[in-house]
Amino acid sequence: MIWFSDLPALTNGSVLSMDQNQLITNLITDSRKGSNVEGSVFFAIKGPHHDGHLYIKDLYNQGIRQFVIECEIAGLSTLAGCNILLVESSIHAIQAIASAHRSNYNIPVVGITGSNGKTIIKEWLYQLLSPDYKIAKNPGSYNSQLGVPLSVWQLQPYHQLGLFEAGISEPAEMEKLAKIIQPTVGIFSNLGSAHDEGFESRKQKAEEKFKLFENSTIVIYCKDHLLIDEVAVRSNKKLLSWGFSNNADIIIRKDGNYFLISYQNEQERITIPFTDSASVENCLHCVALLIYLKFDLKEINNRIAMLRSIPMRLELKEGINQCQIIDDTYNNDLAGLQISTEFLANQHQKKTKRIILSDVLQSGLPDEDLVKKIAEVIARRKVDFFVGIGELLSKHKKYFPSSSTFFESTEAFLTDFDETKLQNEIILVKGARPFQFEKIVNKLQRKVHGTVMEIDLNAVVHNLNFFKSRIKPSTKIMVMVKAFAYGSGSTEIANLLQFHKVDYLGVAYADEGIELRKNNISLPIMVMNPSEDSFNKLIGHHLEPEIYSFKIFHSYLNFLDGRESTIHLKLDTGMHRLGFDEGDIEELKGLLIKHQNITVASIFSHLAGADEAMHDQFSKQQGEKFFRLANDVSSILPAKPLYHLLNSPGILRLPEMQFDMVRLGIGLYGVDPTQERIGALKPVATLKTFISQIKTIPAGESIGYGRRGNAEKEMRIATIAIGYADGFSRAFSRGIGKVLINGKMASVVGNVCMDMTMVDVTGIDAREGDEVIIFGKEFSIHDVANRINTIPYEILTSTSERVKRVFVAEGI
Ligand SMILES: *Cc1c(COP(=O)(O)O)cnc(C)c1O
């Protein structure tokens, strides 16, 4: 138990005000995550792009009364009835508190680190051990300097085992995490290239990671990783190694489809239900831990055989009757429920929200307490309809709103639930594994016909943060979501951007803006090509037109007839596309003086060659001209409008010209449009399809329309379910295009057809139904674009709307 009065000693902080001592139950770091008020403490964190101190008043208004802050802010003394602690670093304070909390528990805790596999190993151990232990673990991959203390804070008196993973990107971080997790048992998964840049050498990285196990009684690792072995042996710790080499403690032999495990005098053949080497390695770490926990090898085999692969993410899918489905059918525990319901709460595309939830199994809490907790989480998220499935929820339905419905089992739901009730809703489907909720998702989702564009929402956030790190904190961001957000799905992307508080959205046409408004996007939106017939709609939906010529300005003024409106002025400084020229400025000023009903929100221009150094001199001239003309216009305005000039390549290459705002486009979607390929961006879109059929074609035969493909020798040909109508250009015909199948490149044979394409899979391990990647993380969109002499912009935006978009986000 930690009380507010304990914090000064734990954190070296000083109390600025103390109203009433409270028991601390809840640590909050994100002002957007609505939470319990009683016992909550908000930690204001000041980062390069975000300052938690700005939200203290909001939180106060929500009822929060305990704050830990890093600097004094104006108006603090006006907040009556608060406990306020001033510390040097709020993150260090949370770490210290979590560490003190951990020290109160005398239970086995497994600490997992390494470059890859941490989350999977942790989740599998959870699956393997939850029949025997009440377990606390990190939700998802909350393994950072902040994620770890928040995870460890969840430890409760009824827990019997902790499973915590720790991730680091620089030296000195692990010592802090070690003090928080205090693992009694360590697992070192492996050592790869991730975060190499933060360390002098791989060896230094291995040593740093090993610091997690400073006070562990034993460390489990794979002896075949020589660097890890070296560091482990030198540590003088008690070790339990496994490996394919003979000097490991647990010796593994591959034996056909089995793995022969030898430990001390026992041997057992174990079935691992995965074939890829990463999964096998992760499984063997689990085997080693179970051996350490004294499970019998036969029992280990039984349990390992039941492991399922872990979709470490939530998927947002199109459902029946205009619904959207959040597919989260892998597991269900209280921490995961927080994450998924928060994801649901952040989706504003649909007004009506519903949760279909199974019982939470093996929580360790008494039944009724558990149901109360679930009901609390649901109540906090303002859900319109709740559907509970399982005996436990059904038995305690009194804790849920009266609009809720209950079913004893998944089968009962599938037969009795009337799905025509679901119209235009967003539905979270979350269930523990034994409930087989994938059957529910199957029933409620619109069938996806093979070819999908997968959009990684975490990558979008990563890229947004990367661009924020490249500009001054005060510079605003307009994100261009024109052309269906560069093919990525405008409403979902806009919803995410709204949550992450960008300043503006930009679209090409009024209709694109209206679509966003219909999906509850309330950010200011600039429309670049407003047409006369759209003026009415612009006003009706609070869309702000770009005014680029006298013709459009006059017709807009006529239409307004004195009504007020906000506009954006576009100047042409050398792109020679749209915009007012230098010679127009005087007349423009005259019009603006005359029409005081017009508010100029911003003045902007566009660079013609921001992506290439050879044009830097020209870009600079554009910048200077822009500044001069914009100042001239502003001189007659009552308030200075925002100035903006830079697109994505401009932000990367010419940040000195960022003015008041930047216009981020393709970079958000993970494509670096410059030659520099900074490598820090994460690809957002993966276009994939599948193999419909495979044939062996004898030498001498032709393939496809116009008989343009020829089998010079016998060939294996796969027909894949994508064609030019999906946006797979016909220019990829006859060997120009390549696709990725099971890690191998396969060339297009013959002409691309409307809905299908034939590719050469001779010598590739490919089967009917296998996945085919057209572009994505593994096969960069730059390479794909180069093959047909175009640019990534065109490849991204030409994927047709008939290809379903599936949105994925980190989950569990
Ligand atoms: C599309 C567009 C952008 C964004 O360009 P990217 O190169 O995709 O970053 C910026 N400004 C204007 C005027 C645009 O039309």
Tab-separated table of C-alpha atoms and ligand atoms in Angstrom, residues 480 482 486 528 577 606 647-649 663 665-666 793, ligand 1:
chain	number	residue	atom	x	y	z
A	480	MET	CA	-2.945	15.983	-46.107
A	482	LYS	CA	-6.585	13.907	-49.823
A	486	TYR	CA	-3.121	8.513	-50.036
A	528	MET	CA	-7.660	22.879	-51.946
A	577	ARG	CA	0.186	25.416	-60.632
A	606	HIS	CA	4.125	25.081	-52.481
A	647	ASN	CA	5.477	19.344	-47.766
A	648	SER	CA	7.028	16.073	-46.499
A	649	PRO	CA	10.322	16.320	-48.396
A	663	ARG	CA	1.815	20.232	-44.611
A	665	GLY	CA	1.593	14.177	-46.789
A	666	ILE	CA	3.313	11.056	-48.030
A	793	TYR	CA	2.684	8.519	-54.600
B	1	LIG	C1	-0.365	16.971	-51.429
B	1	LIG	C2	0.148	18.256	-50.973
B	1	LIG	C3	1.059	18.310	-49.904
B	1	LIG	C4	1.675	17.087	-49.280
B	1	LIG	O1	2.772	16.680	-50.093
B	1	LIG	P1	3.666	15.421	-49.719
B	1	LIG	O2	4.778	15.482	-50.685
B	1	LIG	O3	2.822	14.224	-49.900
B	1	LIG	O4	4.092	15.624	-48.327
B	1	LIG	C5	1.401	19.547	-49.416
B	1	LIG	N1	0.885	20.668	-49.961
B	1	LIG	C6	0.052	20.660	-51.012
B	1	LIG	C7	-0.455	21.938	-51.561
B	1	LIG	C8	-0.345	19.450	-51.560
B	1	LIG	O5	-1.159	19.427	-52.602
